[in-house]
Amino acid sequence: MKKHAKIKNTDAVKFAEIQIVDNQQFRNDLASLIAGNGRLSALFLLPRDGQNLMLAAVSDDFDATIKLFATPCQKEFASLTSDIPQAHWFEREINELHGVEFPGHPWLKPIRFVAKDDGKSEVIPGVTSYFEVSGEEIHEVAVGPVHAGVIEPGHFRFQCHGEKVLHLEIELGYQHRGIERALMRNQPHQNLRLIEVAAGDSTIAHTTAHAMLLESLQGLKIDRNAELVRGIALELERMANHTGDLGALAGDVGFLPTSSYCGRIRGDILNTTAVLCGNRFGRGLIRPGGVGHAVDKALVSTLLERLALIEADLKSAIGLIWNTPSVISRFEETGCVSREDALAIGMVGPAGRASGLSVDVRCSHPFGAYKQHKPELPVGRSGDVFWRARIRWLELKESIRLIRAMLAEIDNAMAAPTCSAPAAADSIAVALTEGWRGEVCHVAVTDNSGGLAAYKIVDPSFHNWYGLALALRNQEISDFPLCNKSFNLSYCGHDL
Amino acid sequence: MFHILKARLHQQYRTYPFPEKAPVLSPRYVGRPQIKTSGCVANCAACAKVCPSGAISRSSEGRPVIDLGRCLFCRSCETACPSGLIRFSTEFSMPASSREDLIVNSESYNTARALPEEFRKLFGSSLKLRQVSAGGCNACEADCNVLTTPAFDLARFGIQFVASPRHADGLLVTGPVTQNMKLALLKTYDALPSPKIVIATGACAISGGIFRDNAEVNNGIGDIIPVDLYIPGCPPNPWTILDGMLRLMGRI
């Protein structure tokens, strides 16, 4: 294998340091890295010096590095997916955006239904070929894009035999707002706001990744206190969503006490984020150069008091789940994803950990406050709804511990002024953060004047949607809401 | 059974007595802006330059005018204004009945009016809503969902989110209306029995928000379906959403 450029999380390097290898070497090196400890964090096409380069960012969870390498990509590229299943969704994305054909790809079709630039060929969302099962007593169920609840749109198509789901196919793209294209307008004050709403329930995870990238490219060192505030906000975001999910899971099996308590407690946690910055979703809190709001000792005590109340309420509300056999029996052995499958498709976050993968960027590629404050990493066994729920509870308790530790260390965080230092020219930087759904990856490439030449966002949902499809294999179709909720993936984070 | 009762005692009764009592919001909450009418520096435009969503224009006298339908409440203009003309208050009651009412150029503001009498007879004590997310980032959606929790208890006002447009009196839309959701939105709207009302929730649904003029989206629902209530914010606070619904029903 070639010696590829190796960087730490949030580092920037000159683009010239990236090895450009031939297609065969790219395939071999990628396959051997993935067979080792590597995970494909990003794979995308980048126009550079008159040709298209396919660039891979492979995270190594054991030596805390990210390897970067590239290969020229013509109109046709032998599909990597047969050797590297993690590449399947990335190849579909590249095919859709750039028209590259991937001979050998098992199921090459659009993932977002992006309109074609020519303005002639009409793209109708959801209208494509679907995997079909035929035979006596086989029937098809189509759901969405508009669902029954207050929830984002997506299309689900089930192939069923009686109640049993043989196959689920998920078609998204209804939420495509053109974020990556809009970022290329290079307006920093707009870009931060676009990143805030990439996935609105993961504002802190995405804005932290974006801020770290810009700080790295601009050579800025941020204050330790600001790092701690970012860490606290990220853990609050995790707590709010895990609490909401546990409540919703209880609701889906008809256990209303936990469901109604958690709905309210989630609000209390969002309001704690609002204590920091005025907004329940952390809008305006993270900015390149630091944080947008000061945190003094008085605010630290307010946060500690709120946290104590939330902790007591959570223990009472969620403790009920583990003491109620009817709930546990509905969770156990429902929607299993095996460790082998999870590893092959590159699942991340709590869903990956529920299936037994030790993946958590906070531990493997520590950033900001997590360099000193590492979480204990709970790992599940059977990859079923039970473990996806259980992992969330264990993480909730761990988040409370981390927030207390970070609050204890804070010494008067100041609001940072909006900064606009020039970014390093012809460079590339990668930032990984661990959002509540899993790894958030941002990659920025600059041109010869330091402007953005490319910006890639990979939301954890991009890796995990296929995991939901696998979880439904041989399940009762009536278990779909429960399985779906146990993943609770982002539609807009995927569609961008 | 005993542990369920014990938890019930611990969790207490938590429904907030709104609208009788004003909600307690974070001291850092960013509410309705107010603009002073004197002291603007000629040809300054510092406020408009920093606005990420192009919400600020200038009046014929050159003073700032903020379109709450596009405002993200990021406070950049407040910080940028050298003469302190713009001040964001903690007033959460911002929903409006018309697009024009969202235009702020002074310290006064017209909050939403109740529906006409014939609509109020139908929807004044029972309002069933179908929600459609058409490119929403899940923040507006989450803050609509939270209204159904015990803290707000939306059902005590006769308001409910329902699963089918056929069961609904109104449509609550979030998101800028992506090209890919336009058809689904129109079909849902058509499936609602008449008479029906429409609520645009959040900057995206009102104007396209930060996505305005992206080829991938429409600029909100205004050009697509008629709107009865505009709820500004990014996202609007749940109290703002509830305030708008109750004003529409003539209950505030």
XYZ file of C-alpha atoms in Angstrom:
748
model
C 0.000 0.000 0.000
C 1.121 3.566 -0.726
C 1.906 5.793 2.210
C -1.157 8.024 2.307
C -1.581 11.438 3.888
C -2.504 10.893 7.531
C -4.109 13.620 9.606
C -5.631 13.942 13.042
C -9.260 14.961 13.467
C -9.677 18.708 12.668
C -6.191 19.014 11.102
C -5.625 20.786 7.807
C -2.954 19.822 5.242
C -1.864 21.151 1.869
C -3.841 19.433 -0.860
C -0.544 18.617 -2.610
C 0.248 16.145 0.195
C -2.604 13.921 -0.909
C -1.424 10.977 -3.003
C -3.236 10.614 -6.290
C -3.105 6.947 -7.197
C -4.464 4.978 -10.139
C -7.917 3.396 -9.945
C -6.676 -0.106 -9.147
C -4.384 1.076 -6.375
C -7.211 3.209 -4.937
C -9.481 0.167 -4.824
C -6.820 -2.068 -3.267
C -5.766 0.464 -0.654
C -9.339 1.349 0.286
C -10.271 -2.336 0.588
C -7.315 -3.141 2.806
C -7.877 -0.095 5.044
C -11.555 -0.974 5.485
C -10.658 -4.620 6.141
C -8.373 -3.329 8.902
C -9.632 -0.694 11.314
C -10.849 1.805 8.746
C -14.269 3.307 8.241
C -15.283 5.188 5.144
C -16.187 8.604 6.570
C -16.495 10.342 3.212
C -16.146 9.499 -0.475
C -16.854 12.234 -2.968
C -15.925 13.754 -6.300
C -13.846 16.903 -6.502
C -12.996 18.854 -9.661
C -9.263 19.659 -9.480
C -6.808 20.834 -12.158
C -9.131 20.054 -15.032
C -10.021 16.537 -13.936
C -12.398 14.905 -11.470
C -10.784 13.281 -8.443
C -12.545 10.753 -6.260
C -11.418 11.448 -2.723
C -11.680 9.050 0.200
C -11.473 9.978 3.889
C -10.935 6.817 5.930
C -11.096 7.092 9.709
C -8.969 4.690 11.703
C -10.544 4.206 15.115
C -7.419 2.618 16.596
C -4.674 5.108 15.795
C -6.942 8.199 15.801
C -6.012 9.234 12.270
C -7.871 10.008 9.088
C -6.242 8.838 5.863
C -6.854 10.850 2.723
C -6.164 9.738 -0.828
C -7.614 10.240 -4.281
C -7.834 8.813 -7.768
C -8.853 10.285 -11.123
C -12.475 9.491 -11.910
C -13.692 9.277 -15.504
C -17.285 8.858 -16.688
C -17.079 5.196 -15.751
C -15.568 3.683 -12.622
C -15.720 -0.012 -11.713
C -17.940 -0.132 -8.620
C -16.191 -0.484 -5.270
C -19.323 -1.727 -3.555
C -18.839 -5.450 -4.189
C -15.574 -5.331 -2.196
C -16.516 -2.446 0.081
C -20.259 -2.399 0.871
C -19.795 0.865 2.844
C -19.288 2.596 -0.513
C -22.743 1.747 -1.891
C -24.586 4.912 -0.858
C -21.598 7.156 -1.691
C -21.411 5.707 -5.209
C -25.114 6.315 -5.705
C -24.587 9.912 -4.587
C -21.677 10.434 -7.003
C -23.676 8.855 -9.814
C -26.577 11.177 -9.162
C -24.524 14.360 -8.825
C -21.897 13.798 -11.524
C -23.319 11.147 -13.827
C -20.448 8.709 -13.200
C -21.458 5.145 -14.081
C -20.409 2.427 -11.650
C -20.527 -0.905 -13.517
C -21.007 -3.705 -10.998
C -22.971 -1.597 -8.506
C -25.855 -3.765 -7.275
C -28.501 -1.020 -7.217
C -27.437 2.210 -8.873
C -30.235 4.751 -8.583
C -30.794 8.241 -7.190
C -30.704 8.882 -3.453
C -32.066 12.458 -3.495
C -33.807 13.019 -6.838
C -31.739 16.110 -7.560
C -33.000 18.011 -10.625
C -30.756 17.748 -13.682
C -28.888 20.898 -14.738
C -30.053 20.637 -18.364
C -33.562 21.662 -17.276
C -35.022 19.229 -19.820
C -35.088 15.815 -18.207
C -37.712 15.952 -15.480
C -36.936 14.274 -12.174
C -39.947 13.126 -10.166
C -39.141 12.267 -6.560
C -39.784 8.672 -5.602
C -40.404 7.610 -9.191
C -37.743 5.005 -9.932
C -37.444 1.259 -10.153
C -38.004 -0.634 -6.914
C -36.861 -4.029 -5.796
C -39.849 -6.294 -6.293
C -40.816 -9.652 -4.895
C -43.422 -11.617 -6.808
C -45.449 -14.707 -6.120
C -48.693 -15.801 -4.601
C -49.746 -13.892 -1.462
C -46.963 -11.335 -1.902
C -48.124 -7.784 -1.514
C -46.540 -4.356 -1.532
C -47.122 -1.536 0.946
C -46.118 2.022 0.057
C -45.917 4.711 2.757
C -45.110 8.392 2.380
C -43.725 10.898 1.541
C -46.285 12.468 3.910
C -46.512 10.405 7.093
C -49.167 10.220 9.778
C -47.206 12.028 12.498
C -45.512 15.401 12.747
C -42.412 14.126 11.001
C -40.247 14.767 7.952
C -41.116 13.202 4.585
C -39.686 10.047 3.014
C -40.979 7.108 1.017
C -40.942 3.533 2.331
C -41.860 0.542 0.236
C -42.342 -2.850 1.832
C -42.472 -6.206 0.074
C -44.533 -8.419 2.340
C -45.687 -11.974 2.661
C -48.678 -11.688 4.947
C -47.486 -9.634 7.903
C -43.842 -10.517 7.312
C -41.596 -7.954 5.622
C -39.282 -9.594 3.120
C -37.685 -6.356 2.047
C -37.946 -2.654 2.779
C -36.703 -0.059 0.345
C -36.261 3.523 1.515
C -36.359 6.403 -0.972
C -35.510 9.864 0.308
C -34.709 13.208 -1.303
C -37.932 15.055 -0.478
C -35.995 17.306 1.894
C -33.241 18.258 -0.572
C -32.626 21.994 -0.129
C -29.298 22.331 -1.945
C -27.169 23.081 1.134
C -23.809 21.961 -0.274
C -24.356 23.996 -3.441
C -25.439 27.061 -1.445
C -22.272 26.805 0.681
C -20.181 27.379 -2.432
C -21.460 30.973 -2.579
C -18.720 31.453 0.016
C -20.638 33.799 2.311
C -19.360 32.931 5.817
C -22.284 34.545 7.685
C -24.765 32.606 5.540
C -22.770 29.381 5.620
C -22.912 29.139 9.403
C -26.720 29.487 9.288
C -26.991 26.890 6.517
C -24.960 24.436 8.605
C -27.185 25.161 11.624
C -30.189 23.829 9.722
C -28.469 20.969 7.824
C -30.148 18.740 10.410
C -31.991 21.030 12.790
C -31.981 18.583 15.699
C -28.185 18.226 15.407
C -27.302 21.907 15.158
C -24.489 21.703 17.716
C -22.873 18.594 16.159
C -22.842 20.147 12.678
C -21.873 23.695 13.664
C -19.065 22.377 15.884
C -17.652 20.392 12.944
C -17.970 23.453 10.682
C -16.356 25.784 13.221
C -13.464 23.376 13.843
C -12.824 23.122 10.086
C -12.678 26.878 9.622
C -10.526 27.339 12.725
C -8.120 24.733 11.408
C -7.939 26.316 7.939
C -7.584 29.808 9.407
C -5.011 28.746 12.008
C -7.141 29.893 14.961
C -6.694 28.522 18.466
C -9.852 28.701 20.520
C -10.192 29.303 24.211
C -10.412 26.255 26.483
C -13.627 27.589 28.026
C -15.235 27.819 24.607
C -14.316 24.168 23.966
C -16.021 23.224 27.220
C -19.197 25.154 26.345
C -19.285 23.375 22.979
C -18.906 20.021 24.741
C -21.698 20.829 27.205
C -24.006 21.922 24.378
C -23.261 18.755 22.397
C -24.070 16.573 25.419
C -27.293 18.531 26.058
C -28.261 17.943 22.429
C -27.608 14.218 22.898
C -29.616 14.154 26.134
C -32.615 15.954 24.661
C -32.855 13.636 21.680
C -32.139 10.394 23.550
C -34.831 11.360 26.080
C -37.317 12.115 23.310
C -36.493 8.821 21.594
C -36.892 6.733 24.745
C -40.249 8.384 25.354
C -41.339 7.773 21.771
C -40.211 4.124 21.943
C -42.299 3.657 25.080
C -45.215 5.338 23.299
C -44.896 3.009 20.328
C -45.408 -0.040 22.544
C -48.299 1.639 24.337
C -46.491 2.394 27.615
C -47.755 5.890 28.246
C -46.179 6.937 31.573
C -42.606 7.048 30.205
C -43.854 8.440 26.929
C -45.555 11.462 28.477
C -42.870 12.180 31.094
C -40.044 12.020 28.562
C -41.848 14.369 26.187
C -41.813 17.015 28.890
C -38.295 16.281 30.186
C -36.970 16.609 26.643
C -38.395 20.125 26.659
C -36.648 20.852 29.964
C -33.334 19.828 28.385
C -33.953 21.952 25.275
C -34.763 24.853 27.586
C -31.404 24.272 29.295
C -29.721 24.800 25.919
C -31.849 27.960 25.671
C -30.385 29.086 29.011
C -26.994 29.037 27.264
C -27.963 30.827 24.062
C -31.664 31.741 24.042
C -32.529 29.112 21.427
C -33.739 25.613 22.259
C -31.740 24.066 19.418
C -28.486 25.921 20.056
C -28.767 28.329 17.125
C -26.157 31.055 17.487
C -24.160 29.259 20.171
C -21.290 27.846 18.121
C -19.330 30.155 15.858
C -15.876 29.916 14.259
C -13.443 31.287 16.838
C -15.382 30.181 19.901
C -18.921 30.497 21.200
C -21.504 33.229 20.742
C -22.518 33.575 24.399
C -20.674 34.065 27.688
C -20.913 31.498 30.476
C -20.005 32.814 33.913
C -20.044 31.199 37.352
C -23.658 32.206 38.004
C -24.786 30.518 34.800
C -22.767 27.424 35.703
C -24.733 27.102 38.967
C -28.034 27.579 37.121
C -27.056 24.795 34.731
C -26.019 22.496 37.592
C -29.334 23.062 39.378
C -31.332 22.333 36.233
C -29.226 19.236 35.551
C -29.947 17.823 39.025
C -33.714 18.179 38.500
C -33.518 16.672 35.020
C -31.450 13.746 36.296
C -33.995 12.895 39.007
C -36.898 13.146 36.549
C -35.094 10.983 33.981
C -34.271 8.263 36.508
C -37.903 8.107 37.567
C -39.330 8.191 34.011
C -36.907 5.903 32.202
C -36.378 3.542 35.142
C -39.977 2.436 34.514
C -39.006 0.924 31.155
C -36.508 -1.508 32.640
C -38.983 -2.558 35.363
C -41.835 -3.316 32.991
C -41.636 -6.778 31.393
C -44.304 -6.004 28.775
C -42.117 -3.208 27.400
C -38.918 -5.224 27.497
C -40.499 -8.172 25.720
C -41.616 -5.887 22.862
C -38.110 -4.403 22.572
C -36.148 -7.635 22.726
C -35.356 -9.447 19.476
C -37.225 -6.836 17.430
C -35.409 -5.343 14.444
C -32.030 -7.038 14.843
C -29.004 -5.902 12.863
C -26.096 -8.290 13.276
C -22.604 -7.054 14.085
C -21.363 -8.367 10.707
C -24.005 -6.430 8.780
C -23.500 -3.271 10.834
C -19.754 -3.438 10.211
C -20.144 -4.159 6.499
C -22.435 -1.219 5.806
C -20.496 1.096 8.135
C -23.136 1.889 10.732
C -22.270 4.597 13.247
C -23.546 6.059 16.500
C -25.843 4.415 19.059
C -27.340 2.137 16.373
C -23.857 0.873 15.470
C -22.921 0.481 19.132
C -26.168 -1.429 19.816
C -24.984 -3.956 17.227
C -21.664 -4.327 19.021
C -19.423 -1.866 17.170
C -17.108 0.285 19.302
C -17.563 3.436 17.250
C -17.623 6.826 18.931
C -15.651 9.791 17.624
C -15.467 11.254 21.141
C -13.344 8.248 22.155
C -11.522 7.355 18.945
C -10.845 10.814 17.455
C -11.226 13.119 20.476
C -11.828 16.786 19.717
C -12.238 19.916 21.839
C -13.314 19.195 25.400
C -13.312 15.418 24.794
C -9.509 15.310 24.743
C -9.730 15.438 28.548
C -13.301 14.301 29.144
C -13.771 10.877 27.588
C -17.076 9.051 27.832
C -17.344 5.433 28.889
C -18.437 3.635 25.749
C -21.416 1.326 26.237
C -21.609 -1.377 23.576
C -24.608 -3.625 23.001
C -24.831 -7.202 21.852
C -27.837 -8.136 19.790
C -28.473 -4.982 17.734
C -32.194 -5.065 18.475
C -34.613 -2.355 19.607
C -33.804 -3.235 23.215
C -30.124 -2.444 22.800
C -30.769 0.684 20.753
C -32.926 1.855 23.674
C -30.578 0.614 26.384
C -27.534 2.307 24.796
C -29.410 5.612 24.797
C -30.096 5.335 28.520
C -26.489 4.451 29.333
C -25.318 7.373 27.204
C -27.755 9.725 28.909
C -26.244 8.938 32.296
C -22.770 9.348 30.842
C -23.723 12.718 29.305
C -24.846 13.980 32.719
C -21.481 12.952 34.195
C -19.576 14.635 31.346
C -21.571 17.876 31.615
C -20.886 18.053 35.361
C -17.159 17.476 34.773
C -17.029 20.129 32.058
C -19.014 22.636 34.119
C -16.588 22.108 37.000
C -13.707 23.081 34.743
C -15.289 26.182 33.163
C -13.843 29.457 34.261
C -15.805 32.301 32.740
C -16.235 31.613 29.014
C -16.436 34.779 26.934
C -18.404 35.358 23.758
C -16.019 35.338 20.802
C -16.213 38.092 18.213
C -17.135 37.038 14.681
C -13.793 36.309 13.051
C -12.840 36.283 9.419
C -9.161 35.406 9.171
C -8.030 34.308 5.702
C -8.092 30.535 5.203
C -5.012 28.596 4.067
C -4.958 28.256 0.275
C -4.977 24.898 -1.558
C -5.614 22.936 1.620
C -7.956 20.276 2.901
C -9.303 19.752 6.401
C -11.546 17.103 7.938
C -13.587 17.476 11.114
C -15.443 14.674 12.858
C -17.846 15.138 15.747
C -20.063 12.640 17.527
C -23.629 13.862 17.231
C -26.414 12.033 19.027
C -27.014 9.888 15.919
C -23.313 9.212 15.371
C -20.399 10.504 13.365
C -20.819 13.867 11.663
C -18.105 14.397 9.041
C -17.316 17.701 7.341
C -14.591 18.058 4.715
C -13.493 21.404 3.282
C -11.124 21.985 0.373
C -9.842 25.483 -0.405
C -8.786 26.976 -3.735
C -5.620 28.961 -4.462
C -7.060 32.078 -2.829
C -8.378 30.376 0.308
C -12.009 30.328 -0.847
C -14.054 27.151 -0.605
C -13.464 24.808 -3.552
C -15.551 21.999 -2.076
C -17.514 21.321 1.085
C -18.788 17.862 1.932
C -21.206 17.056 4.720
C -21.850 13.478 5.803
C -24.600 13.159 8.388
C -24.698 9.915 10.424
C -28.063 9.151 8.831
C -26.282 8.757 5.493
C -24.558 5.634 6.905
C -27.503 4.323 8.898
C -30.646 4.463 6.737
C -29.719 1.186 5.097
C -29.362 -0.305 8.592
C -33.059 0.396 9.167
C -33.877 -1.457 5.944
C -31.864 -4.451 7.200
C -33.549 -4.311 10.620
C -36.936 -4.839 8.968
C -35.951 -8.111 7.235
C -38.339 -10.838 8.365
C -40.044 -8.528 10.860
C -43.750 -7.989 11.236
C -44.731 -4.882 9.291
C -46.530 -3.641 12.408
C -43.110 -3.369 14.082
C -41.963 -0.787 11.572
C -42.823 2.284 13.710
C -40.938 0.787 16.643
C -37.885 -0.091 14.531
C -37.961 3.299 12.808
C -38.115 5.124 16.116
C -35.256 3.053 17.511
C -33.045 4.495 14.735
C -34.764 7.905 14.497
C -32.694 9.004 11.512
C -32.622 12.398 9.909
C -34.325 12.967 6.562
C -32.969 16.472 6.006
C -29.476 15.524 7.252
C -29.432 12.840 4.578
C -31.020 14.962 1.846
C -29.088 18.187 2.648
C -47.773 -1.193 39.434
C -46.323 0.406 42.589
C -43.298 1.798 40.749
C -45.574 3.370 38.141
C -47.569 5.149 40.854
C -44.353 6.237 42.576
C -43.089 7.747 39.311
C -46.434 9.494 38.816
C -46.098 11.151 42.238
C -42.527 12.186 41.491
C -43.348 13.702 38.088
C -46.223 15.828 39.475
C -48.712 17.940 37.549
C -46.702 20.083 35.128
C -49.172 21.674 32.731
C -48.450 25.385 32.568
C -51.475 27.649 33.031
C -51.150 29.394 29.654
C -52.610 31.789 28.509
C -53.699 32.941 31.992
C -50.051 33.184 33.055
C -47.200 34.368 30.832
C -44.593 31.647 30.209
C -41.109 31.943 31.718
C -38.550 32.053 28.927
C -34.754 32.052 29.043
C -33.431 35.581 29.756
C -31.439 35.106 26.544
C -34.525 34.318 24.478
C -34.659 36.426 21.297
C -38.147 37.761 20.661
C -39.777 40.471 18.600
C -37.421 43.249 17.464
C -38.215 46.892 18.024
C -36.765 49.665 15.909
C -36.258 53.234 17.081
C -37.412 55.759 14.544
C -34.724 58.368 15.061
C -30.919 58.312 15.104
C -30.200 56.233 11.997
C -26.841 57.030 10.373
C -27.346 57.977 6.730
C -25.969 55.500 4.150
C -24.760 53.141 6.889
C -26.655 49.900 6.067
C -24.482 47.951 8.534
C -27.587 46.015 9.630
C -28.543 44.883 6.128
C -24.978 43.814 5.292
C -24.719 41.344 8.170
C -28.195 39.845 7.827
C -27.745 36.222 6.670
C -31.251 35.865 5.239
C -31.684 39.278 3.597
C -34.484 40.163 6.028
C -33.489 43.819 6.317
C -34.359 46.485 3.804
C -34.447 50.259 4.299
C -37.403 52.583 4.391
C -37.669 55.632 2.133
C -36.053 57.638 4.966
C -33.191 55.098 5.021
C -34.186 53.458 8.328
C -33.972 49.680 8.811
C -37.076 47.605 8.126
C -37.037 43.988 9.315
C -39.163 41.333 7.650
C -39.943 38.887 10.471
C -41.001 36.415 7.816
C -37.356 36.136 6.783
C -35.636 36.916 10.105
C -33.606 34.122 11.764
C -33.406 36.036 15.068
C -29.596 35.773 15.057
C -29.163 39.283 16.481
C -26.378 40.144 13.998
C -28.108 43.424 13.052
C -28.532 44.440 16.673
C -24.780 44.008 17.237
C -23.854 45.725 13.978
C -26.002 48.867 14.322
C -23.670 51.672 15.484
C -26.492 53.759 16.947
C -28.366 50.990 18.756
C -31.581 51.406 16.763
C -32.504 47.742 16.727
C -33.309 45.930 19.944
C -34.607 42.371 20.185
C -37.100 42.126 23.041
C -38.198 38.991 24.903
C -41.760 39.351 23.541
C -42.722 35.918 22.215
C -46.134 36.859 20.824
C -45.245 37.417 17.173
C -47.677 35.484 14.958
C -49.401 37.674 12.381
C -52.448 37.485 10.123
C -50.891 38.940 7.003
C -47.516 39.029 5.329
C -47.489 42.860 5.648
C -47.961 42.648 9.420
C -44.606 40.853 9.674
C -42.783 43.944 8.429
C -41.339 45.758 11.441
C -40.223 49.376 11.060
C -40.936 50.822 14.496
C -41.725 49.767 18.037
C -45.342 48.835 17.264
C -46.640 45.531 15.906
C -49.953 43.974 14.828
C -50.319 40.499 16.290
C -52.626 37.941 14.691
C -56.377 38.580 14.580
C -59.065 35.983 15.166
C -60.612 34.231 12.170
C -63.838 35.743 10.795
C -66.973 34.846 12.751
C -68.191 32.157 10.325
C -64.847 30.314 10.609
C -64.711 30.755 14.356
C -68.065 29.046 14.687
C -66.528 26.011 12.990
C -62.974 26.008 14.396
C -63.173 28.166 17.530
C -63.388 25.286 19.989
C -62.072 22.380 17.925
C -59.245 22.679 15.445
C -57.731 19.564 13.855
C -54.476 20.130 12.000
C -52.522 18.100 9.477
C -48.811 18.870 9.545
C -46.691 18.736 6.408
C -42.927 19.124 6.576
C -41.775 20.347 3.177
C -38.043 20.726 3.718
C -38.233 21.555 7.435
C -35.048 20.788 9.399
C -36.931 19.003 12.210
C -36.670 21.971 14.592
C -40.064 23.516 13.692
C -41.469 19.984 13.638
C -40.053 19.245 17.092
C -41.485 22.447 18.527
C -44.923 21.575 17.118
C -44.656 18.066 18.517
C -43.723 19.367 21.957
C -47.103 21.133 22.180
C -48.738 17.734 22.600
C -46.695 16.972 25.759
C -48.169 17.556 29.237
C -46.249 20.848 29.680
C -48.394 22.517 26.985
C -51.245 20.002 26.671
C -52.498 21.227 23.310
C -55.580 19.006 23.523
C -57.100 21.101 26.353
C -57.700 23.837 23.748
C -59.389 21.404 21.367
C -56.388 21.469 19.047
C -54.972 18.201 17.767
C -52.544 17.039 15.080
C -54.332 14.365 13.065
C -52.990 11.590 10.852
C -54.996 12.258 7.714
C -55.780 15.443 5.782
C -59.342 14.092 5.456
C -59.773 14.520 9.212
C -58.275 18.001 9.314
C -59.620 21.550 9.410
C -56.266 23.073 8.629
C -52.758 22.545 7.370
C -49.641 23.507 9.315
C -46.655 23.706 6.984
C -42.958 23.825 7.878
C -39.954 24.122 5.553
C -39.293 26.232 2.440
C -41.247 23.776 0.214
C -38.565 21.867 -1.623
C -39.217 21.223 -5.307
C -39.437 17.565 -4.334
C -42.263 18.191 -1.835
C -44.349 20.692 -3.794
C -46.623 18.093 -5.369
C -47.147 16.227 -2.078
C -47.989 19.511 -0.350
C -50.534 20.459 -3.014
C -52.127 17.005 -2.900
C -52.397 17.184 0.881
C -53.930 20.663 0.674
C -56.461 19.469 -1.899
C -57.365 16.482 0.288
C -58.481 18.751 3.138
C -62.233 19.351 3.150
C -63.295 23.010 2.740
C -63.452 25.404 4.452
C -59.832 25.055 5.557
C -57.116 27.190 7.051
C -53.338 27.228 6.522
C -50.609 28.049 9.050
C -47.062 28.839 7.865
C -44.650 27.984 10.676
C -41.066 29.255 10.683
C -39.014 31.521 8.435
C -38.623 28.778 5.801
C -42.357 28.208 5.353
C -43.081 31.944 5.311
C -40.368 33.074 2.905
C -37.850 30.319 2.186
C -35.710 31.563 5.101
C -31.992 30.954 4.658
C -32.796 28.852 1.537
C -34.592 31.685 -0.244
C -33.869 31.718 -4.002
C -32.067 28.347 -3.954
C -33.126 26.532 -7.127
C -33.969 23.464 -5.031
C -36.731 25.207 -3.060
C -39.747 27.484 -3.423
C -39.751 30.617 -1.341
C -42.151 29.265 1.265
C -45.830 28.483 0.802
C -47.075 32.040 0.109
C -47.034 31.661 -3.672
C -48.471 28.148 -3.558
C -51.449 28.150 -1.186
C -53.346 30.891 0.703
C -52.101 31.463 4.273
C -54.202 32.444 7.315
C -51.529 32.604 10.015
C -47.793 33.335 9.893
C -45.649 32.197 12.820
C -42.150 33.709 12.532
C -38.964 32.251 14.044
C -36.137 29.842 13.313
C -37.675 27.840 14.791
C -40.523 29.666 16.581
C -40.631 28.977 20.306
C -43.475 26.540 21.147
C -45.196 29.307 23.129
C -45.145 31.466 20.001
C -46.797 28.678 18.000
C -49.444 28.099 20.669
C -50.031 31.848 21.004
C -50.684 32.057 17.259
C -53.124 29.152 17.251
C -55.100 30.563 20.178
C -55.227 34.044 18.650
C -56.493 32.537 15.413
C -59.265 30.759 17.311
C -60.136 33.981 19.098
C -59.151 32.577 22.486
C -56.549 35.222 23.360
